[in-house]
Short mmCIF file of C-alpha atoms in Angstrom, two decimals:
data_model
loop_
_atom_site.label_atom_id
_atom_site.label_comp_id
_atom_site.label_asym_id
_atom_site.label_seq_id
_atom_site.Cartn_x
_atom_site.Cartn_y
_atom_site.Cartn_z
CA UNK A 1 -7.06 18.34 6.51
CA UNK A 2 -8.01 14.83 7.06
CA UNK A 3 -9.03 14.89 2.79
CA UNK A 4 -5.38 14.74 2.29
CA UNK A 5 -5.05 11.61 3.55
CA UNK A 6 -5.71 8.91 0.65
CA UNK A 7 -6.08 4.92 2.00
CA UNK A 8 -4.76 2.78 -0.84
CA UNK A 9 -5.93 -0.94 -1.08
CA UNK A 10 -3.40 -2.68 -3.52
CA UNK A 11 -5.24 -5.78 -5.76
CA UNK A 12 -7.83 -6.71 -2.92
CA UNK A 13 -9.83 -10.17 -3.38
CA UNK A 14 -12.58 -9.66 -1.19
CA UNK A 15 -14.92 -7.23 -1.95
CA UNK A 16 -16.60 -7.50 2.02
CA UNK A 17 -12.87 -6.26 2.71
CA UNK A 18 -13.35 -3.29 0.98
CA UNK A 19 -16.56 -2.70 2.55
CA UNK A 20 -15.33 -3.12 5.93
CA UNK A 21 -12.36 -0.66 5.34
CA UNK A 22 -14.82 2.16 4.06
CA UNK A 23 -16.41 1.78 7.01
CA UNK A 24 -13.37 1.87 9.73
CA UNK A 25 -12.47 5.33 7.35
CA UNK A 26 -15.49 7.03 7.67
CA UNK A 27 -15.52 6.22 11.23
CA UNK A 28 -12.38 7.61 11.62
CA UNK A 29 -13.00 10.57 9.48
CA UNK A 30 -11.25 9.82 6.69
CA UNK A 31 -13.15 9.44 3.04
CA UNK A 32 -10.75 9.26 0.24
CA UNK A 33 -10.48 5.14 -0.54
CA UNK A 34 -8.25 4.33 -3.98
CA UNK A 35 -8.28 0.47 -4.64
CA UNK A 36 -5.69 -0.89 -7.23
CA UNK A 37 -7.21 -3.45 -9.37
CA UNK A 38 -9.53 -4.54 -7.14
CA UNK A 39 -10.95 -8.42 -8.11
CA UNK A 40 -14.47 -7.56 -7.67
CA UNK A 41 -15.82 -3.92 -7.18
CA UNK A 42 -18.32 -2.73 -7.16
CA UNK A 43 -20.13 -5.42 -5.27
CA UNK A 44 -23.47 -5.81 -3.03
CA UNK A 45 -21.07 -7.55 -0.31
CA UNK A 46 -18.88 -4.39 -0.40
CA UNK A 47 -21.81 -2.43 0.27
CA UNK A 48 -22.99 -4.53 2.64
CA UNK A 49 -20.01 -4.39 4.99
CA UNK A 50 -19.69 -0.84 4.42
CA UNK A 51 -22.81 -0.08 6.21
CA UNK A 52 -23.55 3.60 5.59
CA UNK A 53 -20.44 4.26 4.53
CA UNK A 54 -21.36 4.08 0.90
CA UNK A 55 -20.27 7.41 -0.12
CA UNK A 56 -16.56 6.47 0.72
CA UNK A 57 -17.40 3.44 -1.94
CA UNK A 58 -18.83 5.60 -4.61
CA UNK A 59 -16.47 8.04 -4.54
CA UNK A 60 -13.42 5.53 -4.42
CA UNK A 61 -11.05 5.71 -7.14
CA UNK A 62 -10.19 2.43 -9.48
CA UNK A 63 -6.51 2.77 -10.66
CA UNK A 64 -5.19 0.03 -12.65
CA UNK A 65 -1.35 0.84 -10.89
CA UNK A 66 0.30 1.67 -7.36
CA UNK A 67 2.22 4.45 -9.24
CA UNK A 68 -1.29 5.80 -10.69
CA UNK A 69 -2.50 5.74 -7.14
CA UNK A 70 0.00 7.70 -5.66
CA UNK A 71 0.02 10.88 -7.54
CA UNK A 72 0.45 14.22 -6.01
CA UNK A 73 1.97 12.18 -2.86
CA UNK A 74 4.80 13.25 -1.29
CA UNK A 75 4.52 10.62 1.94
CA UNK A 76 3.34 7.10 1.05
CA UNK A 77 3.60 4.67 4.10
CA UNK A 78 2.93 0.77 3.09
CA UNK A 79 2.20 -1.96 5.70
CA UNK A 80 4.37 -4.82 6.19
CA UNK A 81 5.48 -7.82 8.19
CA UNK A 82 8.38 -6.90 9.83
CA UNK A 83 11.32 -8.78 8.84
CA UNK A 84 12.38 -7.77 4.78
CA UNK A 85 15.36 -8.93 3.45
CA UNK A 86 16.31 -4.89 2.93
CA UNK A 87 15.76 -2.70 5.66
CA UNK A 88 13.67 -0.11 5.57
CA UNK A 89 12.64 3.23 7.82
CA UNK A 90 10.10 2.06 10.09
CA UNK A 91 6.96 3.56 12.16
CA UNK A 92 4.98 2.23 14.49
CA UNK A 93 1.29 3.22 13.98
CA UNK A 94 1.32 5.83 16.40
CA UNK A 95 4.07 7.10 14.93
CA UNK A 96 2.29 6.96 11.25
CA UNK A 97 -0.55 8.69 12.93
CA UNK A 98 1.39 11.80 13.99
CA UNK A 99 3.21 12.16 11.28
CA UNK A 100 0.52 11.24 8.58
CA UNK A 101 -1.11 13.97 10.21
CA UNK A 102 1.83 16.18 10.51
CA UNK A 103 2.29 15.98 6.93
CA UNK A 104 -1.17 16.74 5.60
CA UNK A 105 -1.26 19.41 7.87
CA UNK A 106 0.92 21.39 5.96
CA UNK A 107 -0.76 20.78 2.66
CA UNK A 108 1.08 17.41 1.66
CA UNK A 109 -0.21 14.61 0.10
CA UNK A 110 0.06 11.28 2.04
CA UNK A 111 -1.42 7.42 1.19
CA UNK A 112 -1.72 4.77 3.26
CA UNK A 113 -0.64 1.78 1.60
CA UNK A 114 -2.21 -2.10 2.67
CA UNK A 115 -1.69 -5.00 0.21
CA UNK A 116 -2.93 -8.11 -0.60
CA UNK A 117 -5.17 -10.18 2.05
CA UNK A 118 -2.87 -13.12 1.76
CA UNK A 119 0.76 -12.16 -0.07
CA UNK A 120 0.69 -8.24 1.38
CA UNK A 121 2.55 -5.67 -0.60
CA UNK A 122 5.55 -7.16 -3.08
CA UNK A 123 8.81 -6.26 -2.40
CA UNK A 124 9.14 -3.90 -5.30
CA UNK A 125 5.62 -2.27 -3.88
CA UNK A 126 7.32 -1.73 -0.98
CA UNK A 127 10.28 0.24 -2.53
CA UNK A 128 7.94 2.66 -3.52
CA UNK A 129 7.18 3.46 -0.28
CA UNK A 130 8.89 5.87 2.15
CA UNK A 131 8.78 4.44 5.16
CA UNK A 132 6.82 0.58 6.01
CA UNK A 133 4.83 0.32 9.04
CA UNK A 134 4.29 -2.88 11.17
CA UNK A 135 1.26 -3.37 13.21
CA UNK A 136 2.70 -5.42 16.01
CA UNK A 137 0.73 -8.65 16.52
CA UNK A 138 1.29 -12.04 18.05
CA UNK A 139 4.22 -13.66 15.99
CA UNK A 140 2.28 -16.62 15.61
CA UNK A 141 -0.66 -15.32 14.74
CA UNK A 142 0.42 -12.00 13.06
CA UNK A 143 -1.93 -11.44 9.75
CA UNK A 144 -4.62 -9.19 10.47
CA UNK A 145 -7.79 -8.53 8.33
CA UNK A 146 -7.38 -6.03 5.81
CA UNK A 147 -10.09 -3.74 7.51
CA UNK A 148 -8.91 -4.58 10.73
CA UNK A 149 -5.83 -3.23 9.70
CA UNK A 150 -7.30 -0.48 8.26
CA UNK A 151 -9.24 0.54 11.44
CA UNK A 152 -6.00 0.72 13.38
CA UNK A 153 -3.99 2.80 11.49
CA UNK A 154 -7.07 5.09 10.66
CA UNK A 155 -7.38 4.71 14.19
CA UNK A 156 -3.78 6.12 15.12
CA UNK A 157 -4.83 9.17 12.23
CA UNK A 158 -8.09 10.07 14.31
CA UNK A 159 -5.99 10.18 17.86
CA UNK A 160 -2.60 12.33 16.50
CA UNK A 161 -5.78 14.79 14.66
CA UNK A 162 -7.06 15.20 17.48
CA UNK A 163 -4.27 15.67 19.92
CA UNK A 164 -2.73 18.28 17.36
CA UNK A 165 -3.41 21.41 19.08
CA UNK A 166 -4.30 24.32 16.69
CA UNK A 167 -1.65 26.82 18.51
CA UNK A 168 1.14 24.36 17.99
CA UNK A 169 1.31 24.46 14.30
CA UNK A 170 4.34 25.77 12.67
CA UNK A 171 3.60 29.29 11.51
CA UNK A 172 7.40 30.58 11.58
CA UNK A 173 7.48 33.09 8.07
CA UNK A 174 11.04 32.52 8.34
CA UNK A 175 10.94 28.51 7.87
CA UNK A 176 10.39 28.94 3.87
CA UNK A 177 8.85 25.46 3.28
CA UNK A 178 9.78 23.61 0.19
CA UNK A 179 7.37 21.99 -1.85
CA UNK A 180 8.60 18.71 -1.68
CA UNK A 181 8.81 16.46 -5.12
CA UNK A 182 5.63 14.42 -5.30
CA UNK A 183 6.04 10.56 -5.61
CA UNK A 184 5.06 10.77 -9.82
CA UNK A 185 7.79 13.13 -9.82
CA UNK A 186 10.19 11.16 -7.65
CA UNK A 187 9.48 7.93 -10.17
CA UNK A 188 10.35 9.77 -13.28
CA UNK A 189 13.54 10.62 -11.39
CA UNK A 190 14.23 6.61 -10.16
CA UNK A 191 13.81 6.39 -14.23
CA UNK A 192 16.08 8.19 -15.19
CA UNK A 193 18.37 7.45 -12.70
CA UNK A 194 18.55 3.84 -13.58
CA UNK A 195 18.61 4.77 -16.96
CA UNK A 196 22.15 6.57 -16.57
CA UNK A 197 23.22 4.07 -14.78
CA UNK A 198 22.93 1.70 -17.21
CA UNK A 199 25.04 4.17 -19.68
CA UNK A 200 27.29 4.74 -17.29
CA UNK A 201 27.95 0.82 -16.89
CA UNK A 202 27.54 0.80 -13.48
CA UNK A 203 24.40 -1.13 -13.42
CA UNK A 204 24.16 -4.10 -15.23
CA UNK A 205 20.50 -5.33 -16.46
CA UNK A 206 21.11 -8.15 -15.91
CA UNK A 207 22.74 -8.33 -12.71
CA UNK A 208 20.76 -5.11 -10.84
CA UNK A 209 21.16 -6.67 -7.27
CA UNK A 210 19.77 -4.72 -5.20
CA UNK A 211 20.99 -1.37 -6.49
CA UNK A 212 17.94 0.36 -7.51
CA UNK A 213 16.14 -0.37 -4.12
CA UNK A 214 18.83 0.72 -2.28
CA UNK A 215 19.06 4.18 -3.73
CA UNK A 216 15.36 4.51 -3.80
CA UNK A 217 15.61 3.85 0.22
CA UNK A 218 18.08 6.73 0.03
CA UNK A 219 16.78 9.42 -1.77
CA UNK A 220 13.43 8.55 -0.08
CA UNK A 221 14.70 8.79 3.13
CA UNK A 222 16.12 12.75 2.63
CA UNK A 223 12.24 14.26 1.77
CA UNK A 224 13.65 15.41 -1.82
CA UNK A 225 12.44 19.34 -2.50
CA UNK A 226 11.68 20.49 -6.09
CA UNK A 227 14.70 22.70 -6.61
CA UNK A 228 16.41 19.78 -5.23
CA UNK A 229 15.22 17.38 -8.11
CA UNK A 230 15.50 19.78 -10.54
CA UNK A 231 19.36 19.92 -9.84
CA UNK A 232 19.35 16.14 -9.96
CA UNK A 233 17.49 15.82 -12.76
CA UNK A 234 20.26 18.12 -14.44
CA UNK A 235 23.25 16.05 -13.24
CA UNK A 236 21.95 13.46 -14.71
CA UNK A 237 21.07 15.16 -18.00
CA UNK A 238 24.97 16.01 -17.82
CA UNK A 239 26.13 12.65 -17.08
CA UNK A 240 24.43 11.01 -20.12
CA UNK A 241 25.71 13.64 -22.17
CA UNK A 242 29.43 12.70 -20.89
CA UNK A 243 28.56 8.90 -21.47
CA UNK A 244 27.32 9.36 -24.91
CA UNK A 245 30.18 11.01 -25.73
CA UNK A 246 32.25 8.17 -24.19
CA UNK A 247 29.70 5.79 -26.37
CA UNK A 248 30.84 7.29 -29.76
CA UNK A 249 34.33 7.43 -28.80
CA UNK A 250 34.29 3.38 -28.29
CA UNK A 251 32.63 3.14 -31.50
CA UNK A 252 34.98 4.94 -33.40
CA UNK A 253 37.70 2.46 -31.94
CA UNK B 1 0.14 -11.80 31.71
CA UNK B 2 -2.73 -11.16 28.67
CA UNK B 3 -4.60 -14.11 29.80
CA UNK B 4 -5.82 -12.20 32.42
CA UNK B 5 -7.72 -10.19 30.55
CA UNK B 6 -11.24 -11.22 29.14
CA UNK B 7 -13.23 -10.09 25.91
CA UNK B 8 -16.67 -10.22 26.52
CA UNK B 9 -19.62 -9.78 24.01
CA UNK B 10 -22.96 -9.31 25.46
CA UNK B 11 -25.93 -10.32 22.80
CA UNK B 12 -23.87 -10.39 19.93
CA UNK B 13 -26.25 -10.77 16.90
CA UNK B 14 -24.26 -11.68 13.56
CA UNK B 15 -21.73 -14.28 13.96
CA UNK B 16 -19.51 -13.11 11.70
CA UNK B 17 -18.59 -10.26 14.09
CA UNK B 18 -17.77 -13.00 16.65
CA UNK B 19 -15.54 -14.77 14.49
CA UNK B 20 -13.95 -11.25 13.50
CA UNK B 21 -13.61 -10.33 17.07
CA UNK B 22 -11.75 -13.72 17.72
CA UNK B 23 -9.48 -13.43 15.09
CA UNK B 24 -8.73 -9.39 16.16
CA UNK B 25 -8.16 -10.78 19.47
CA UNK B 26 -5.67 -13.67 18.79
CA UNK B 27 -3.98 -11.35 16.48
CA UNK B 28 -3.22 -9.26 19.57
CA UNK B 29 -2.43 -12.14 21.96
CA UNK B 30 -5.56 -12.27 23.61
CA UNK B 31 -7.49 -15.79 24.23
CA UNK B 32 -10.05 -15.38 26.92
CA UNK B 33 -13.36 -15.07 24.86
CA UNK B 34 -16.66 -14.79 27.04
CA UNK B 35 -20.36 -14.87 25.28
CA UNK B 36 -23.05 -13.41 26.57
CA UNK B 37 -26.16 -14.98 25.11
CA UNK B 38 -25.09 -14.96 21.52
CA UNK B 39 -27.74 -14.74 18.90
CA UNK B 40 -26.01 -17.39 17.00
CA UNK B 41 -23.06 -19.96 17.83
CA UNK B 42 -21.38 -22.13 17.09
CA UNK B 43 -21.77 -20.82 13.69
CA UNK B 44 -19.85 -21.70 10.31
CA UNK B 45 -19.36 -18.17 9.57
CA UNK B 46 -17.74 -17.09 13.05
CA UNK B 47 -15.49 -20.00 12.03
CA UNK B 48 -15.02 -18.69 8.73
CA UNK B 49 -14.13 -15.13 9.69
CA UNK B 50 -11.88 -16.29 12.64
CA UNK B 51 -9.36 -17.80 9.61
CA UNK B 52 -6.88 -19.56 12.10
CA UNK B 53 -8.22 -18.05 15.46
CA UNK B 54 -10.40 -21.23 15.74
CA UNK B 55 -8.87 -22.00 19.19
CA UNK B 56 -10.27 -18.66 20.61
CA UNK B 57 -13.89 -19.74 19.25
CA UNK B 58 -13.18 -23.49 20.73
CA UNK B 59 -12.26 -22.56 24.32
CA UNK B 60 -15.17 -19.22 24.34
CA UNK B 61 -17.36 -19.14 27.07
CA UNK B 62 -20.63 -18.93 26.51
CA UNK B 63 -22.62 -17.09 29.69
CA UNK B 64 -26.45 -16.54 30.24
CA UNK B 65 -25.77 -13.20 31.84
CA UNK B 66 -22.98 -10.40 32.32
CA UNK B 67 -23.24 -11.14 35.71
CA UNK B 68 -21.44 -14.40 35.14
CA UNK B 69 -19.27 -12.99 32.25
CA UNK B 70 -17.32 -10.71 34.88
CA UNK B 71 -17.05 -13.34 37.94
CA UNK B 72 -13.28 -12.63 39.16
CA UNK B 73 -12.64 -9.77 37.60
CA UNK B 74 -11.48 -6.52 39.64
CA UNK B 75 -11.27 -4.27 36.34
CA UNK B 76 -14.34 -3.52 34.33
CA UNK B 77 -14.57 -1.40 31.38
CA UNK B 78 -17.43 -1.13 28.85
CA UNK B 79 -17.47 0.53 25.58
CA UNK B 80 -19.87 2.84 25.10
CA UNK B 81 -21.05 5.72 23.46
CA UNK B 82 -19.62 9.18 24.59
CA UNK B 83 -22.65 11.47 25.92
CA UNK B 84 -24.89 9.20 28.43
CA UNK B 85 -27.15 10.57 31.40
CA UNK B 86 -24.93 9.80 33.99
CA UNK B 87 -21.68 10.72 33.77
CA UNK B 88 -19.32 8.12 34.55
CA UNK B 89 -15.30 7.45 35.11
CA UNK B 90 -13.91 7.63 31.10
CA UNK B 91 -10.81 5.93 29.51
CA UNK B 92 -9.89 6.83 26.27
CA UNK B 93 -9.01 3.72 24.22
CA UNK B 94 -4.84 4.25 24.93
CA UNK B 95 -5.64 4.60 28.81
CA UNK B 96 -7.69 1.33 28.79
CA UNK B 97 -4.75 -0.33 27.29
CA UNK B 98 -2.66 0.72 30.12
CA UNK B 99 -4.94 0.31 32.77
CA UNK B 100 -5.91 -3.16 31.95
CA UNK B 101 -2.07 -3.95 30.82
CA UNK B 102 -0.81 -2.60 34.49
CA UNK B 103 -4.15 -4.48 36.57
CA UNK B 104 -3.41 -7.96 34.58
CA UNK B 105 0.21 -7.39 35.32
CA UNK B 106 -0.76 -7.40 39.15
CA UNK B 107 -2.22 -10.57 38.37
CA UNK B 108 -5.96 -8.67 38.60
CA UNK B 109 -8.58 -10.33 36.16
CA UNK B 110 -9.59 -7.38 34.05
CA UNK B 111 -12.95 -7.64 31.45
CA UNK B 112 -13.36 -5.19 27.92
CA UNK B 113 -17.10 -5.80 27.35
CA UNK B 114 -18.44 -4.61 24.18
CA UNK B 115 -22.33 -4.52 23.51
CA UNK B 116 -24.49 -5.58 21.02
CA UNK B 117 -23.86 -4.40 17.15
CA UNK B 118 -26.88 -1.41 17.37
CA UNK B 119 -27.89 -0.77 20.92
CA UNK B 120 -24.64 -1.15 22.74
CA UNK B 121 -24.23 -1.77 26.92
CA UNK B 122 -27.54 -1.13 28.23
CA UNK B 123 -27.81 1.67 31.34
CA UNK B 124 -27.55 -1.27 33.38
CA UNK B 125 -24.78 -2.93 32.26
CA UNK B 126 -22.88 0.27 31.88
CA UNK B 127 -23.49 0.47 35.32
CA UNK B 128 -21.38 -2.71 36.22
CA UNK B 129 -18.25 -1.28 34.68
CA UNK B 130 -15.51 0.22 36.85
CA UNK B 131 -15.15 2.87 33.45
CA UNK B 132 -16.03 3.43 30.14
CA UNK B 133 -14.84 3.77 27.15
CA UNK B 134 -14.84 5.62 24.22
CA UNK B 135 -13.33 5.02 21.12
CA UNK B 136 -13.27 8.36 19.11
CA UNK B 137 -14.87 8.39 15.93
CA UNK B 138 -16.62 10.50 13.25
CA UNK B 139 -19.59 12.70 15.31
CA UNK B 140 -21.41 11.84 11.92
CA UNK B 141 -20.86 8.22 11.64
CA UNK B 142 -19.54 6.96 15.38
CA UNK B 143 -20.76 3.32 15.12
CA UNK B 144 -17.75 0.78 14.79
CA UNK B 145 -17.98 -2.50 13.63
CA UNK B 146 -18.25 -4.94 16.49
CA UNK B 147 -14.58 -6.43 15.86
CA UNK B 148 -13.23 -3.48 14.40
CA UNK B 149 -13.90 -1.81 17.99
CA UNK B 150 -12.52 -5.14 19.81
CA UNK B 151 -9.61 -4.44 17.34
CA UNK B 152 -8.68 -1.78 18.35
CA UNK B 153 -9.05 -2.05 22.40
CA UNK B 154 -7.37 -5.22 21.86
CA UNK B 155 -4.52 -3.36 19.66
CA UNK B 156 -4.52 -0.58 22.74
CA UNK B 157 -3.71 -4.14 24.98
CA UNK B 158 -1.00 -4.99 23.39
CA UNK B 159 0.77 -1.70 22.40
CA UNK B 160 0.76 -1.15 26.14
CA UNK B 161 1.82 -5.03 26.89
CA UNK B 162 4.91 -4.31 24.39
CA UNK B 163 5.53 -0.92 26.33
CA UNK B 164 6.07 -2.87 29.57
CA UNK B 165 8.52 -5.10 27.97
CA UNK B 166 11.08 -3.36 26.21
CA UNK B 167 13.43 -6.09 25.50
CA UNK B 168 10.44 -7.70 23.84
CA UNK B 169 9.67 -4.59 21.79
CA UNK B 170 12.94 -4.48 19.15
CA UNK B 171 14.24 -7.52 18.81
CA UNK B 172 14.05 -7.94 14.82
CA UNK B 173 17.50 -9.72 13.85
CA UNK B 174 16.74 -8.71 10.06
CA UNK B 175 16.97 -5.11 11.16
CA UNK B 176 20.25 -4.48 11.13
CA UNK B 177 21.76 -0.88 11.78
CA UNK B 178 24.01 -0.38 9.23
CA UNK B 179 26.96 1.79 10.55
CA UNK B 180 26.41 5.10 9.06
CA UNK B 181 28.96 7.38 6.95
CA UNK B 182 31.39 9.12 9.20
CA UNK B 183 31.89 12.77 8.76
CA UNK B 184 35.70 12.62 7.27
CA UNK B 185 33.93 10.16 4.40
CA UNK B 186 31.17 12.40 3.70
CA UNK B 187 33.79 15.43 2.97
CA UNK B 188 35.67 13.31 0.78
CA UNK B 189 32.37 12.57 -1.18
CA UNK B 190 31.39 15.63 -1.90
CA UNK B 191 35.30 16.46 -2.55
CA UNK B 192 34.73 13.54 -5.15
CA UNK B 193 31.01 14.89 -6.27
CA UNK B 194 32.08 18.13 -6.90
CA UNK B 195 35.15 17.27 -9.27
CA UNK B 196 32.65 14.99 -10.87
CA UNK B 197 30.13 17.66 -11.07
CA UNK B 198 33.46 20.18 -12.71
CA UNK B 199 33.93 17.73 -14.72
CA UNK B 200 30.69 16.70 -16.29
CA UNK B 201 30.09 20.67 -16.48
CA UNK B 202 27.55 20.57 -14.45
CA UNK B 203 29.39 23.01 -11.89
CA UNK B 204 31.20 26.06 -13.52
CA UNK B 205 33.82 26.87 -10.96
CA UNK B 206 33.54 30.61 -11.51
CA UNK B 207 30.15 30.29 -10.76
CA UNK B 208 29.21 27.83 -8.21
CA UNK B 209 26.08 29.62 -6.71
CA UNK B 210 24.83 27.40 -4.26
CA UNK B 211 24.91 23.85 -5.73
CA UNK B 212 27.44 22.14 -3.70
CA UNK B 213 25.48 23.57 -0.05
CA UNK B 214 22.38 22.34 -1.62
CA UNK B 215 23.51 18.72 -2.54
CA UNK B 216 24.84 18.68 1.07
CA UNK B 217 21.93 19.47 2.65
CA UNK B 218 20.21 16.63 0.64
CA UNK B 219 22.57 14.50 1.79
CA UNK B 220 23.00 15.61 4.78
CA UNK B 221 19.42 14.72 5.65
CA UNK B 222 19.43 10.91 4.55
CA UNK B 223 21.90 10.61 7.11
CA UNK B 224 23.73 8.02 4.61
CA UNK B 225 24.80 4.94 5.49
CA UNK B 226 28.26 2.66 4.58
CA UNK B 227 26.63 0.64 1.86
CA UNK B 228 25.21 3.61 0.11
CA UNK B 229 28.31 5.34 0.61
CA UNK B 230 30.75 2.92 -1.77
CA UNK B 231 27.28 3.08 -3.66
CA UNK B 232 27.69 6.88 -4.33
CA UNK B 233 31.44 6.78 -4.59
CA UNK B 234 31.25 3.82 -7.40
CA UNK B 235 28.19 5.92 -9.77
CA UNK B 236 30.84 8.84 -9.23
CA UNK B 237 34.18 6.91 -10.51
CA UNK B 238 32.21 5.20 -13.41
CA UNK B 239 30.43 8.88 -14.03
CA UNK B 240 33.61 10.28 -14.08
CA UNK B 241 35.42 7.73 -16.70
CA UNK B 242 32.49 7.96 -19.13
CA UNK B 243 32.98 11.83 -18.97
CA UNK B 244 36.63 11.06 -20.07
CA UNK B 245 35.96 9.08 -22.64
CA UNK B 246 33.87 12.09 -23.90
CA UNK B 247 36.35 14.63 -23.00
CA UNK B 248 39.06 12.27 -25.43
CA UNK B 249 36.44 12.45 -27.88
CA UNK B 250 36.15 15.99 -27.87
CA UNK B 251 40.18 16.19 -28.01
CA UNK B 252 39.83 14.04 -30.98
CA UNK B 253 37.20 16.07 -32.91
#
């Protein structure tokens, strides 16, 4: 169960970094490492740091884009400082433990998200996310390692697994789970979206404040299901449809 | 409150793991560092992989024995491997937190000592420590990383420390709660959705089936908020003159 739970290391510059957060996984049980862009991997120093965790390292996966990394997900959680100009849902790491766990439990997808050693995650990486989560630390010393990080909220994974007591899993035939919409899925509908938007003339390209972020917090917030998108995805079909029409009719003025 | 509680390394060999530890520990709150006969230090790489937590490294103590490490203290606990001889008192890493959190709080000097990088707390030293503890880990791959364990005792701390202070817990200005949709505005969206939807022909009101119960359920969930509200209700006015424009163009034709 723990497989389904994918650590994500956005554009990392030290490769002992990478290393040392193989090794806090494995300790923790977990083994599936994807590293975005990383500056220099492989690397001796990674290995080195890694320590016998070099499986986790040769079985990582290089992606050359958050989105690419996030495939099949349908619960990404990124780490942040706390304060962000937008609010976003937060967990504490306990709380991204249990529910990390929760999640892959029944078969989902999750990532754990941790950004750059120095800038973190980008604003627009954060969006992508559906809920941040702030390791609290001493405000004036608050920037932990990367694989210290890492150890903490693999940490926080390894406690909720193994607190979650077989018996108490959901088996209730009459609680039809949804497949949820996977974040790939969820992307091409933020596309689109923005897209009609744009048609419609309610967003303006040039002026998108801080419209697109805010809906993504929305929709991300509500755990979209399949036949849910699908019925989305059709509105918006429809809407164009409308605004093209509205289109030609301005032309033809 | 957290001064009163001591991290003590006994025999560290690799520096770096010193200058990890200090940098875990600061990151938590924590200052008191005691050494144990350190293999190696001052070094430039414990100063390198403190980054900023120089101060902790400054004001260490360096000891010739664990004797003198723990003078003054009244709570002892040392990490250690689960299965050993003799069984002794066990915390798990959360209970440490609290136990050392509620001690230092009665003004008690409490002591976390980790051992070396491969052999641990010897018999003997174990032996000194009120309890043990054991942070859980992969029965295939147990062994932390010196700091990585001192992160996360010292994360246990802290989480505990926060626990005890609530007003010191959530007390983010940038989060504000935005007031959220009240009941009477989230009828008149959907009122205003489903004309929209009529409209669009999206919904055929002969045959409704169960679209409008499924986007409120969706909504429902997100538990929308006032600034996504007007959000909605503007895409659904500028949906709704583009779908005019078409329906004059259609009038036209």
């Amino acid at each position: 169960m723990l497989q389904n739970i994918r650590v994500v290391l956005v554009c990392t510059s030290h490769p002992g970094n990478i290393g040392g957060a193989a090794r806090a996984m494995k300790n923790m049980g977990l083994s599936r490492l994807v590293l975005v862009n990383p500056a220099d991997f492989p690397s001796p120093e990674a290995s080195a740091r890694a320590s016998g965790a070099d499986d986790v390292l040769a079985s990582a996966q290089v992606v050359a884009s958050l989105e690419e990394a996030l495939v099949g997900c349908t619960l990404v959680v990124g780490t942040s400082a706390r304060s962000r100009s937008l609010p976003w849902p937060m967990l504490d790491p306990r709380e991204c433990g249990s529910e990390s766990v929760a999640r892959a439990a029944q078969g989902e997808e999750v990532a754990l998200v941790f950004g750059r050693e120095h800038a973190g995650l980008t604003n627009e990486e954060l969006q992508r996310c559906h809920y941040h989560v702030h390791i609290p630390s001493n405000p004036d010393f608050s920037s932990l390692n990367l694989a210290a990080a890492v150890q903490v909220l693999s940490y926080e994974v390894r406690t909720a697994w193994l607190a979650r007591e077989p018996q108490a899993v959901k088996t209730d035939k009459d609680e039809v789970v949804e497949e949820l919409a996977t974040m790939d899925e969820m992307e091409r509908f933020y596309g689109h979206l923005e897209s009609t938007l744009v048609q419609i003339g309610f967003l303006d390209p040039a002026k998108p404040k801080h419209l697109m972020p805010r809906l993504r917090r929305l929709f991300g917030r509500s755990a979209v299901n399949r036949s849910e998108m699908s019925i989305l995805r059709g509105i918006l079909t429809e809407t164009q449809k409308a605004a093209r029409g509205d289109a030609h009719k301005r032309k033809d003025q």
